[in-house]
PDB file of C-alpha atoms in Angstrom:
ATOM      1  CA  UNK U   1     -18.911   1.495   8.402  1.00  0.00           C
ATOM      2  CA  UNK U   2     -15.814   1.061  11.050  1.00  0.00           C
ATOM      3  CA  UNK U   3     -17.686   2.971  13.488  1.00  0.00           C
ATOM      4  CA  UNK U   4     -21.436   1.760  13.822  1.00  0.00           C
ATOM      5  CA  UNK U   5     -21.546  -2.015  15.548  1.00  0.00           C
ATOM      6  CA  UNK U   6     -23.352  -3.403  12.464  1.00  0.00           C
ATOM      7  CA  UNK U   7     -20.162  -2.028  10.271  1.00  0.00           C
ATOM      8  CA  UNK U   8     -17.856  -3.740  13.112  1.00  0.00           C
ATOM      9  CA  UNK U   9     -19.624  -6.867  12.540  1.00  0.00           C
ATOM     10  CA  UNK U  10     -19.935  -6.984   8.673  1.00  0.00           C
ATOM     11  CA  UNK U  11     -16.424  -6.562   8.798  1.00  0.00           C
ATOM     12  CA  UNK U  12     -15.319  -9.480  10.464  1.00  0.00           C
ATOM     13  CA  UNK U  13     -18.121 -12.101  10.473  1.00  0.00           C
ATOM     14  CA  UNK U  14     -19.386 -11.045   6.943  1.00  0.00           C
ATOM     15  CA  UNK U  15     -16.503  -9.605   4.858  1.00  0.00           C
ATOM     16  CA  UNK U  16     -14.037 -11.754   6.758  1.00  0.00           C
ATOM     17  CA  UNK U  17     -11.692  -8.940   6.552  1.00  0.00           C
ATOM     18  CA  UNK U  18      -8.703  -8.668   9.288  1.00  0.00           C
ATOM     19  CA  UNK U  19      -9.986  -5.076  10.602  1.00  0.00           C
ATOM     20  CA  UNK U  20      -7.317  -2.272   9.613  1.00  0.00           C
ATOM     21  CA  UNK U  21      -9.022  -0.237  12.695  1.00  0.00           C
ATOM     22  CA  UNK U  22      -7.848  -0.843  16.266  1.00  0.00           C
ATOM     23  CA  UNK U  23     -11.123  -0.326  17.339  1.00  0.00           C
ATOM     24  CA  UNK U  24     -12.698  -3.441  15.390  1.00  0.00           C
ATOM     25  CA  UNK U  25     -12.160  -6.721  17.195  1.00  0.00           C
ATOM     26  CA  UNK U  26     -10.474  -9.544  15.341  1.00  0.00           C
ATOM     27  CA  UNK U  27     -12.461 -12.563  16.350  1.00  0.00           C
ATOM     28  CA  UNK U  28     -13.256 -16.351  14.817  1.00  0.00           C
ATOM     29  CA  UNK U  29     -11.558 -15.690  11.797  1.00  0.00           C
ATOM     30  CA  UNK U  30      -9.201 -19.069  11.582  1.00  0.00           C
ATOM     31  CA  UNK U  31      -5.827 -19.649  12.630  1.00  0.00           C
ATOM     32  CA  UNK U  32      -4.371 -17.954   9.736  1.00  0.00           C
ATOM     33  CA  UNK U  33      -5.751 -14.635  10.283  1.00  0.00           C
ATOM     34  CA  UNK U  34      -4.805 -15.500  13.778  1.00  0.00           C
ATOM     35  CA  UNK U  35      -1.192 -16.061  12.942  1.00  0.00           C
ATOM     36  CA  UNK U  36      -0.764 -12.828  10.456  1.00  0.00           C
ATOM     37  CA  UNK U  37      -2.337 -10.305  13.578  1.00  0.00           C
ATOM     38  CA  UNK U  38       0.358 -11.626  16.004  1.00  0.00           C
ATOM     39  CA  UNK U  39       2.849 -11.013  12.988  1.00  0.00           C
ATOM     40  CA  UNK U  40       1.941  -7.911  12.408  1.00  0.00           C
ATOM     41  CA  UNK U  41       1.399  -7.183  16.319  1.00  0.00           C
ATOM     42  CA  UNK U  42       4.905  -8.135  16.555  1.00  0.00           C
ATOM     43  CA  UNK U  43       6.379  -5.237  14.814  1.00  0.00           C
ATOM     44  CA  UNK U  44       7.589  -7.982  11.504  1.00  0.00           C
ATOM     45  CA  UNK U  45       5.723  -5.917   8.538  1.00  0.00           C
ATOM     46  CA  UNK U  46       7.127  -2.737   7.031  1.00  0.00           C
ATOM     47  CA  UNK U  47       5.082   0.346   6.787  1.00  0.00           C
ATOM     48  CA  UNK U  48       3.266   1.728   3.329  1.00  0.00           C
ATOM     49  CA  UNK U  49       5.814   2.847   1.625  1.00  0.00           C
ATOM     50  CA  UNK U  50       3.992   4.844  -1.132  1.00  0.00           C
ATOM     51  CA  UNK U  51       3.085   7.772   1.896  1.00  0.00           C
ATOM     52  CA  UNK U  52       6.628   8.496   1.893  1.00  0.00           C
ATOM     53  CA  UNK U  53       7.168   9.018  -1.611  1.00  0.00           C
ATOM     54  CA  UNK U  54       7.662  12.842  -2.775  1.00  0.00           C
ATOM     55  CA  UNK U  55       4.114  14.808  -3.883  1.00  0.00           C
ATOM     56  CA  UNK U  56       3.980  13.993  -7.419  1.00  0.00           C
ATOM     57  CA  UNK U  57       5.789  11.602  -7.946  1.00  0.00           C
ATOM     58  CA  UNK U  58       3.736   8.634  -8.560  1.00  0.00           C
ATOM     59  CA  UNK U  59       1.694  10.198 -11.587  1.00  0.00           C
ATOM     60  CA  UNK U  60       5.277  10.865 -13.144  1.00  0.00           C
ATOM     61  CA  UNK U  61       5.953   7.000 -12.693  1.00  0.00           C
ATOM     62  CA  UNK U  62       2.888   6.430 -14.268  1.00  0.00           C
ATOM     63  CA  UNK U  63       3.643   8.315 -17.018  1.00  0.00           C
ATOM     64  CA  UNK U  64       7.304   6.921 -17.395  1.00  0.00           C
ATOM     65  CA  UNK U  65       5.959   3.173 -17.369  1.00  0.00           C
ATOM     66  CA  UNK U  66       3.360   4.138 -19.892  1.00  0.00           C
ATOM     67  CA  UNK U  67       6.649   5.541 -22.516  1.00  0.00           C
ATOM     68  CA  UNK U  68       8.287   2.022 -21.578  1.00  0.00           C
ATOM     69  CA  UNK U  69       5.433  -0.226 -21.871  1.00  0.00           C
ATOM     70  CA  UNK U  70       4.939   1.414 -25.404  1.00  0.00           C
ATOM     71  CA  UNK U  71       8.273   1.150 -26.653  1.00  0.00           C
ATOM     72  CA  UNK U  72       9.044   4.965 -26.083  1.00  0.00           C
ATOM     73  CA  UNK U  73      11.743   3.839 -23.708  1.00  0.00           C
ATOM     74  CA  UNK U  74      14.178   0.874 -22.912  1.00  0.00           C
ATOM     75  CA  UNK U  75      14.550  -0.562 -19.748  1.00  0.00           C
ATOM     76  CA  UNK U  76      17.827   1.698 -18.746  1.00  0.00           C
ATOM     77  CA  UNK U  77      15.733   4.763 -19.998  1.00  0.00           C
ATOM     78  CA  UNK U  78      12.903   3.819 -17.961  1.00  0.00           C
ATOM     79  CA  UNK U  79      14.885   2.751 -15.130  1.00  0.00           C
ATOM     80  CA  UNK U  80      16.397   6.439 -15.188  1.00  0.00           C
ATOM     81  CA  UNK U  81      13.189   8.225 -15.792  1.00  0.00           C
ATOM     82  CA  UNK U  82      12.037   6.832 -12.091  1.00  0.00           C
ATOM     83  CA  UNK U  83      15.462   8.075 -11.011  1.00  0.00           C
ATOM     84  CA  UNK U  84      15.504  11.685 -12.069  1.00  0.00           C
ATOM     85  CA  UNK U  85      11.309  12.322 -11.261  1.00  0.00           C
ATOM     86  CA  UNK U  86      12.519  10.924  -7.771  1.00  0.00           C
ATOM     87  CA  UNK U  87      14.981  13.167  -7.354  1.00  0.00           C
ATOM     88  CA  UNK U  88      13.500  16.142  -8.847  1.00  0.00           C
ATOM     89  CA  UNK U  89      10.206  16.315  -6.623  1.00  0.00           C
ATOM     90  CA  UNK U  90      11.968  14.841  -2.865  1.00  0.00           C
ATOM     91  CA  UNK U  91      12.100  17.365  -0.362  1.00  0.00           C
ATOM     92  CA  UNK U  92      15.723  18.117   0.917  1.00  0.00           C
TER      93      UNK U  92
END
């Protein structure tokens, strides 16, 4: 889809998507979109976080919010659950 000129074009004129792919040009899609592209161009947004996190990791804070959203654990006990799985899958 990002690489045929009919994907391209749904994209932007169809989807009205900002395009995620440097290769896609970002044209007549309003000021807004305008604005957020030379925010982002400008180095002002933070990177996805979640590729950083350790291997593992998120389907233990899955599991940990599941205890805590059914009353298994408290807040502090959930709190500490996302602690410890942090620190027992991160890489040294």
């Amino acid at each position: 889809m990002v690489s045929s000129e009919t994907g391209k074009r749904y994209v932007v004129e169809e989807f009205k998507f900002i395009p995620a792919f440097s290769t896609i040009e970002a044209e007549g899609l309003g000021a807004m979109a305008d604005d957020i592209i030379a925010y982002s161009e400008a180095g002002n947004t933070l990177s996805w976080n979640w590729f950083k996190f350790p291997d593992g990791v998120v389907n233990e804070f899955g599991a940990n919010m599941q205890a805590y959203i059914g009353g298994e654990k408290d807040k502090e006990e959930f709190l500490q659950s996302l602690q410890d799985s942090w620190n027992s899958l991160k890489k040294e």
